[in-house]
Amino acid sequence: MIIITILEFLLIAIFAMALGLLFMGIARKVVARTQKRIGPPFYQPYLDVLKLFGKDAITHGFIFDFGAIMAFGGMIATLFFVPIGSIYLYSMSGTLLLVIYLMAIAYLGMAMATVGSGNPLASVGISRALTQMLGYEMPFIVVLLTLIYSSGSSSIVGIMQAQQGGFMNWNLINVPLGTLVAFIALLGLMGKKPFDAPIAPSEIASGPVVEHGGKYLGLLMLQHAVSIVVKTALFVNLFFGGASNILFFLLKMLLVWLLATLIGSVFPRFKVEEGVLFYWKWPLIGALIQAVIIIF
Amino acid sequence: MKEKYKSSKWQEVINWAQKRSLFMLHYCTGCGAIELPPTMTSRYDMSRFGIGPAATPRQADILLITGYLSTKTLRRVVYTYEQMQDPKFVMGFGSCTINGGMYWDSYNTIKQLDKYLPVDLYIAGCMPRPEAILEGFLDLKEKIENGEAKGYKKYKEEYEYYKTNQKKVLGEVKRRQ
């Protein structure tokens, strides 16, 4: 019995990694086509990860190792609370807030790895990432509280079930302004282009992952892949009504991901203080207006 | 050459993936750097061969030396090379790295790169055009597939030779702590 449960967890984790890498490959192809390039094949991230795990790697001490594992493990733990299609492991109330908390674990893991490596560029990168988190979490949390109020449930499965029965019940239609705000927050959550100051490759040499080479970089690439799946799946569950069929669910995830990628491929990036200021201005005002409309 | 790396099947799989995914660190000392933006961007687009720029030495597979190296920059290049993770490859780019090029009688540039670092492949020309660079990358991929690009093992085995040559131009290195 316990073996079956473990297998279930393992299968979901592997599926998410494979799916995330596929999404990364599709994004690279899409960005290439918008820039009139041919671009790498869609399976390029798989090759990258395989190669990185075949390379040597040096460590900078125990904290460095622990941080990388904590970042990966934190993201995998988040994955188990997000339903994918009709597959979900937990449906108790409060999973939505739990997921928001767990997502921070991955960032804290990266911060630990940064401290372990002692590289100044990495410190700049992670401090930017945590500052930006202050920015996007405020409007995002306001929208989530609105959703919890309107659907009367604080579990992701509950919010998904409250939207069943045709697309007129989706939160996309019922909470349009909130959806827009949450999408802007999603760009920051995934580190997409207008809000990618934390990893800015041309200024701070890829930020938190400066000192990660070889196998560590492979691990963090897998972490990034899982994080893409977690965040797009969360967004689809909350605003696009989830799906009973896994294929429809993947299609919706792909749509959200492609939209984020296309926006990311045409915008330059905000400075980190500009990004935070932006989040605390327009998205926050939008979120508050939406909350007032829903409550009264 | 120690053959224990080559013999395993796993190494062949890794070589197969390594060939198709190369992160490149370009050390732009000379004028050669100007040929790289067109190679990376829309006109020639090297990412279709799975080659992309890397941000730091730790993440990189290829060290591309574009142009002449003065004795001052050679020290930085050696540090950079020793920070990279195995397997790693060095490409000399332009005639300056082969025989000094137009700096052949200069008092403070090195003439021949492979006395100081194990070069896997040279791209000749002053400057080589993007087509030549892509051709060079394809040749390097072939060498990796056949297991001929063993510069990083050579550097370990003939460490004394390379260090002696480096010390001859750099003098004794005093590391700042």
XYZ file of C-alpha atoms in Angstrom:
473
model
C 0.000 0.000 0.000
C 2.716 2.446 1.032
C 4.757 1.411 -2.014
C 1.896 2.360 -4.310
C 1.673 5.780 -2.635
C 5.414 6.335 -3.029
C 5.203 5.266 -6.668
C 2.371 7.732 -7.200
C 4.427 10.606 -5.787
C 7.445 9.567 -7.838
C 5.433 9.316 -11.036
C 3.932 12.771 -10.594
C 7.372 14.268 -9.934
C 8.916 12.633 -13.015
C 5.951 13.609 -15.163
C 6.249 17.238 -14.022
C 9.981 17.324 -14.766
C 9.483 15.915 -18.261
C 6.593 18.295 -18.943
C 8.484 21.319 -17.643
C 11.495 20.559 -19.841
C 9.171 20.180 -22.842
C 7.622 23.574 -22.032
C 11.088 25.135 -21.802
C 11.957 23.685 -25.203
C 8.745 24.997 -26.752
C 9.411 28.428 -25.238
C 12.917 28.530 -26.728
C 11.510 27.647 -30.144
C 8.750 30.277 -29.862
C 11.184 33.001 -28.766
C 13.470 32.040 -31.657
C 10.634 32.320 -34.166
C 9.591 35.753 -32.854
C 13.178 36.887 -33.394
C 13.194 35.367 -36.916
C 15.639 32.655 -35.918
C 15.246 28.918 -36.454
C 16.070 28.106 -32.872
C 17.135 24.890 -31.165
C 15.014 21.751 -31.480
C 12.175 21.459 -28.951
C 13.994 18.617 -27.129
C 17.085 20.747 -26.471
C 16.469 21.093 -22.658
C 16.473 17.283 -22.280
C 19.911 17.162 -23.917
C 21.109 20.051 -21.756
C 20.067 18.294 -18.554
C 21.571 14.973 -19.658
C 24.839 16.704 -20.526
C 24.933 18.672 -17.277
C 24.471 15.503 -15.230
C 27.380 13.968 -17.140
C 29.734 16.811 -16.251
C 31.927 17.133 -13.201
C 30.872 19.451 -10.419
C 32.653 20.995 -7.494
C 30.988 21.960 -4.256
C 31.524 24.982 -2.055
C 30.638 23.213 1.168
C 27.694 21.646 2.918
C 25.418 24.717 2.847
C 25.873 24.969 -0.911
C 24.743 21.353 -1.421
C 21.921 21.664 1.056
C 20.636 24.860 -0.577
C 20.458 23.253 -4.030
C 18.621 20.210 -2.634
C 16.292 22.448 -0.612
C 15.405 24.476 -3.702
C 14.641 21.301 -5.664
C 12.816 19.579 -2.812
C 10.765 22.658 -1.978
C 9.502 22.877 -5.527
C 8.696 19.144 -5.673
C 6.802 19.467 -2.371
C 4.764 22.329 -3.819
C 3.936 20.178 -6.833
C 2.144 17.573 -4.708
C -0.439 20.101 -3.521
C -1.336 21.386 -7.000
C -3.899 19.284 -8.854
C -2.983 18.396 -12.454
C -6.178 17.675 -14.374
C -8.271 15.332 -12.256
C -5.183 13.933 -10.542
C -4.686 15.321 -7.068
C -3.191 13.943 -3.866
C -4.579 16.390 -1.309
C -7.906 18.193 -1.250
C -8.130 19.498 2.308
C -8.930 23.156 2.874
C -6.073 25.628 3.021
C -3.905 24.109 0.257
C -3.928 27.419 -1.603
C -2.218 29.265 1.240
C 0.090 26.306 1.814
C 1.238 26.411 -1.797
C 2.050 30.118 -1.512
C 4.162 29.392 1.563
C 5.890 26.378 0.022
C 6.856 28.304 -3.100
C 8.985 30.573 -0.898
C 10.948 27.513 0.323
C 12.533 27.122 -3.094
C 13.724 30.727 -3.046
C 15.084 30.318 0.475
C 16.981 27.227 -0.707
C 18.528 29.275 -3.496
C 19.449 31.922 -0.916
C 21.209 29.278 1.172
C 23.156 28.010 -1.821
C 24.112 31.600 -2.547
C 25.424 32.099 0.969
C 27.387 28.863 0.636
C 29.032 29.941 -2.609
C 29.934 33.412 -1.326
C 29.802 34.971 -4.778
C 28.783 38.661 -4.675
C 26.860 38.488 -7.966
C 24.818 35.599 -6.599
C 23.988 37.637 -3.487
C 22.846 40.532 -5.660
C 20.698 38.137 -7.688
C 18.983 36.475 -4.759
C 18.388 39.782 -2.973
C 16.730 41.024 -6.145
C 14.607 37.854 -6.309
C 13.425 38.207 -2.707
C 12.749 41.938 -3.131
C 10.697 41.236 -6.226
C 8.788 38.584 -4.297
C 7.605 41.350 -1.952
C 6.324 43.129 -5.028
C 4.282 40.478 -6.788
C 2.985 38.651 -3.742
C 0.934 41.603 -2.497
C -1.484 41.914 -5.472
C -1.429 38.122 -5.920
C -2.517 37.473 -2.329
C -5.301 40.057 -2.606
C -6.634 38.269 -5.699
C -6.369 34.879 -3.997
C -8.306 36.124 -0.948
C -10.970 37.437 -3.332
C -11.173 33.997 -4.938
C -11.420 32.307 -1.536
C -14.260 34.666 -0.630
C -16.151 34.232 -3.902
C -15.914 30.446 -4.108
C -16.173 29.807 -0.381
C -13.247 27.391 -0.262
C -9.554 27.726 0.496
C -8.491 24.499 -1.200
C -7.385 24.537 -4.815
C -9.620 21.570 -5.589
C -12.572 23.420 -4.018
C -11.987 26.523 -6.140
C -11.635 24.290 -9.211
C -14.930 22.543 -8.456
C -16.700 25.850 -7.881
C -16.018 26.706 -11.533
C -17.489 23.548 -13.062
C -20.154 23.586 -15.776
C -19.084 25.505 -18.869
C -16.698 28.344 -19.334
C -19.239 30.955 -18.143
C -18.452 29.804 -14.604
C -14.714 30.261 -14.953
C -13.036 32.865 -12.812
C -11.645 34.277 -16.063
C -15.208 35.529 -16.795
C -16.334 36.189 -13.231
C -13.155 37.869 -11.969
C -11.682 39.424 -15.151
C -9.642 42.190 -13.534
C -8.318 39.766 -10.920
C -7.255 37.370 -13.684
C -5.287 40.111 -15.395
C -3.588 41.075 -12.135
C -2.789 37.462 -11.335
C -1.325 36.987 -14.808
C 0.989 39.958 -14.317
C 1.967 38.467 -10.955
C 2.532 35.125 -12.700
C 5.114 36.761 -14.989
C 7.017 37.818 -11.877
C 6.543 34.426 -10.237
C 8.086 32.649 -13.222
C 10.810 35.277 -13.716
C 9.607 36.084 -17.227
C 11.032 38.976 -19.199
C 9.682 42.262 -17.821
C 10.478 40.961 -14.334
C 13.666 38.941 -14.835
C 15.992 41.281 -12.947
C 16.996 38.431 -10.538
C 18.684 36.374 -13.287
C 19.732 39.181 -15.693
C 22.473 37.272 -17.592
C 24.119 40.358 -19.087
C 24.476 42.326 -15.846
C 24.974 39.911 -12.973
C 25.888 36.757 -14.922
C 22.712 34.721 -14.332
C 22.346 35.782 -10.691
C 21.753 33.048 -8.097
C 23.180 30.263 -10.276
C 26.542 31.948 -10.888
C 28.556 29.351 -8.988
C 26.470 26.331 -9.974
C 28.177 24.239 -12.607
C 27.686 20.742 -13.947
C 25.374 18.560 -11.884
C 24.206 21.454 -9.678
C 23.098 23.410 -12.719
C 21.280 20.300 -13.970
C 19.450 20.012 -10.659
C 18.450 23.662 -10.758
C 17.290 23.304 -14.359
C 14.997 20.483 -13.247
C 13.825 22.714 -10.393
C 13.015 25.443 -12.899
C 11.120 22.945 -15.063
C 9.000 21.806 -12.105
C 8.395 25.405 -11.074
C 6.997 26.200 -14.531
C 4.563 23.295 -14.240
C 3.522 24.245 -10.687
C 2.872 27.880 -11.513
C 1.029 27.408 -14.803
C -1.011 24.551 -13.298
C -1.932 26.748 -10.324
C -3.031 29.533 -12.646
C -5.120 27.168 -14.807
C -6.755 25.678 -11.711
C -7.647 29.033 -10.262
C -8.812 30.966 -13.308
C -9.413 28.566 -16.209
C -11.580 26.152 -14.239
C -9.070 23.300 -14.210
C -10.138 20.333 -16.344
C -11.438 16.831 -15.792
C -9.429 15.599 -18.763
C -5.622 15.730 -18.529
C -5.273 16.603 -22.223
C -7.466 19.681 -21.933
C -5.570 20.633 -18.815
C -2.214 20.411 -20.598
C -3.636 22.439 -23.488
C -4.716 25.204 -21.103
C -1.323 25.135 -19.379
C 0.387 25.419 -22.749
C -1.819 28.405 -23.661
C -0.909 30.248 -20.444
C 2.773 29.402 -20.889
C 2.801 30.523 -24.546
C 1.127 33.811 -23.651
C 3.699 34.448 -20.920
C 6.517 33.490 -23.307
C 5.301 35.766 -26.069
C 4.999 38.690 -23.670
C 8.453 37.845 -22.348
C 9.998 37.727 -25.814
C 9.099 41.318 -26.749
C 9.648 43.281 -23.520
C 12.845 44.605 -22.006
C 13.331 44.210 -18.277
C 12.411 46.406 -15.332
C 14.988 47.422 -12.799
C 14.118 45.694 -9.555
C 12.887 48.822 -7.769
C 10.826 49.784 -10.821
C 9.321 46.311 -10.848
C 8.307 46.465 -7.195
C 6.931 49.984 -7.634
C 4.936 48.822 -10.655
C 3.453 45.895 -8.732
C 2.497 48.044 -5.794
C 0.831 50.594 -8.065
C -1.358 49.312 -10.925
C -1.831 45.601 -10.195
C -2.511 46.309 -6.519
C -5.112 48.989 -7.379
C -6.709 46.561 -9.872
C -6.775 43.786 -7.297
C -8.381 46.020 -4.670
C -11.046 47.276 -7.110
C -11.821 43.644 -8.015
C -12.089 42.705 -4.340
C -14.527 45.570 -3.703
C -16.637 44.566 -6.732
C -16.787 40.923 -5.623
C -17.542 41.610 -1.972
C -20.294 44.221 -2.440
C 45.512 8.537 -22.297
C 43.577 6.770 -19.631
C 41.021 4.670 -21.458
C 38.789 3.993 -18.483
C 36.692 7.072 -19.295
C 36.195 6.126 -22.913
C 35.336 2.498 -22.503
C 31.998 2.775 -20.719
C 28.667 2.890 -22.523
C 27.497 5.662 -20.200
C 30.327 7.875 -21.438
C 29.126 7.347 -25.004
C 25.635 8.501 -24.028
C 27.127 11.557 -22.314
C 29.256 12.301 -25.381
C 26.152 12.033 -27.542
C 24.360 14.614 -25.382
C 27.493 16.764 -24.992
C 27.830 16.996 -28.733
C 24.326 18.392 -29.101
C 24.419 20.800 -26.198
C 27.380 23.135 -25.835
C 27.491 26.231 -23.634
C 30.077 28.661 -24.883
C 32.048 31.181 -22.872
C 33.635 33.715 -25.166
C 36.666 35.475 -23.767
C 36.608 38.579 -25.880
C 40.072 40.084 -25.702
C 40.648 41.142 -29.258
C 38.694 42.303 -32.280
C 37.206 38.819 -32.791
C 34.370 39.575 -30.424
C 32.644 41.561 -33.136
C 32.065 38.413 -35.186
C 30.147 36.679 -32.413
C 26.924 38.750 -32.180
C 25.987 37.963 -35.807
C 26.813 34.309 -35.167
C 24.466 34.222 -32.173
C 21.587 36.331 -33.497
C 19.080 36.048 -36.312
C 21.439 36.129 -39.281
C 23.453 32.975 -38.545
C 21.724 31.660 -35.378
C 24.105 29.137 -33.834
C 21.461 28.017 -31.327
C 19.986 25.704 -33.984
C 23.065 23.505 -33.448
C 22.427 23.505 -29.701
C 25.193 26.022 -28.973
C 24.386 28.898 -26.680
C 26.229 31.503 -24.671
C 26.985 30.757 -21.013
C 27.148 33.449 -18.373
C 29.953 32.129 -16.171
C 32.966 29.761 -16.456
C 31.317 27.260 -14.107
C 28.456 26.675 -16.523
C 30.482 26.653 -19.724
C 31.750 23.803 -21.910
C 33.719 25.740 -24.534
C 36.226 28.485 -23.882
C 36.469 30.557 -27.021
C 39.571 32.754 -27.140
C 38.860 35.464 -29.675
C 42.068 37.077 -30.787
C 45.399 38.032 -29.254
C 46.239 37.471 -25.609
C 48.537 39.865 -23.825
C 50.495 38.411 -20.932
C 48.158 40.262 -18.577
C 45.006 38.674 -20.004
C 46.631 35.244 -20.287
C 46.659 34.990 -16.504
C 42.904 35.653 -16.388
C 42.286 33.148 -19.145
C 44.202 30.486 -17.228
C 42.138 31.213 -14.091
C 38.968 31.043 -16.147
C 39.980 27.766 -17.744
C 40.800 26.185 -14.405
C 37.397 27.218 -13.018
C 35.510 25.356 -15.747
C 34.121 21.885 -15.125
C 35.241 18.813 -17.068
C 34.668 18.016 -19.914
C 35.820 21.362 -21.279
C 37.136 22.430 -24.644
C 39.259 25.347 -25.815
C 38.890 26.882 -29.238
C 41.490 29.264 -30.621
C 39.935 31.856 -32.856
C 41.756 33.887 -35.467
C 45.390 33.842 -36.527
C 46.531 35.671 -33.368
C 46.081 32.509 -31.336
C 47.878 30.353 -33.918
C 51.105 32.255 -34.571
C 50.643 35.733 -33.183
C 49.034 37.095 -36.343
C 49.690 40.786 -36.777
C 51.159 40.879 -33.252
C 53.916 38.382 -34.127
C 56.737 40.684 -32.961
C 54.925 42.362 -30.087
C 56.756 42.362 -26.764
C 53.749 41.635 -24.545
C 51.489 39.221 -26.391
C 51.839 35.463 -26.528
C 52.329 33.942 -29.955
C 51.050 30.397 -29.689
C 48.080 29.585 -27.489
C 48.583 25.822 -27.287
C 51.801 26.232 -25.333
C 49.721 27.549 -22.452
C 46.325 25.861 -22.780
C 45.324 22.616 -24.525
C 43.567 23.861 -27.661
C 41.143 21.404 -29.212
C 40.453 23.322 -32.385
C 41.711 26.398 -34.204
C 39.660 28.574 -36.520
C 42.025 30.328 -38.896
C 41.446 33.744 -40.424
C 41.795 37.400 -39.587
C 38.928 37.596 -38.699
C 37.094 34.349 -39.447
C 33.593 35.101 -40.688
C 30.499 33.650 -38.955
C 30.322 30.853 -41.542
C 33.843 29.808 -40.578
C 32.949 29.924 -36.875
C 29.915 27.694 -37.414
C 32.059 25.331 -39.488
C 34.516 25.219 -36.588
C 31.766 24.379 -34.121
C 30.531 21.567 -36.358
C 34.078 20.174 -36.535
C 34.336 20.346 -32.746
C 31.037 18.443 -32.444
C 32.437 15.724 -34.680
C 35.588 15.533 -32.564
C 33.533 15.223 -29.374
C 31.430 12.463 -30.913
C 34.579 10.533 -31.859
C 36.141 11.175 -28.454
C 39.071 13.077 -29.975
C 38.554 16.317 -28.034
C 40.596 15.293 -25.002
C 42.321 18.586 -24.288
C 41.161 18.669 -20.680
C 42.738 15.267 -19.990
C 45.929 16.344 -21.716
C 46.077 19.412 -19.465
C 45.981 17.184 -16.393
C 48.577 14.739 -17.698
C 51.029 17.320 -19.015
C 50.357 19.813 -16.259
C 54.053 20.419 -15.655
C 54.666 21.339 -19.301
C 51.840 23.877 -19.376
C 52.746 25.358 -15.988
C 56.386 25.774 -16.994
C 55.377 27.614 -20.154
C 52.911 29.787 -18.242
C 55.483 30.684 -15.624
C 57.963 31.615 -18.334
C 55.756 34.491 -19.485
C 53.852 35.311 -16.318
C 56.580 34.913 -13.745
C 55.752 33.405 -10.369
C 52.095 33.979 -9.606
C 51.390 35.675 -6.334
C 47.771 34.915 -5.468
C 45.979 37.627 -3.587
C 44.012 36.221 -0.704
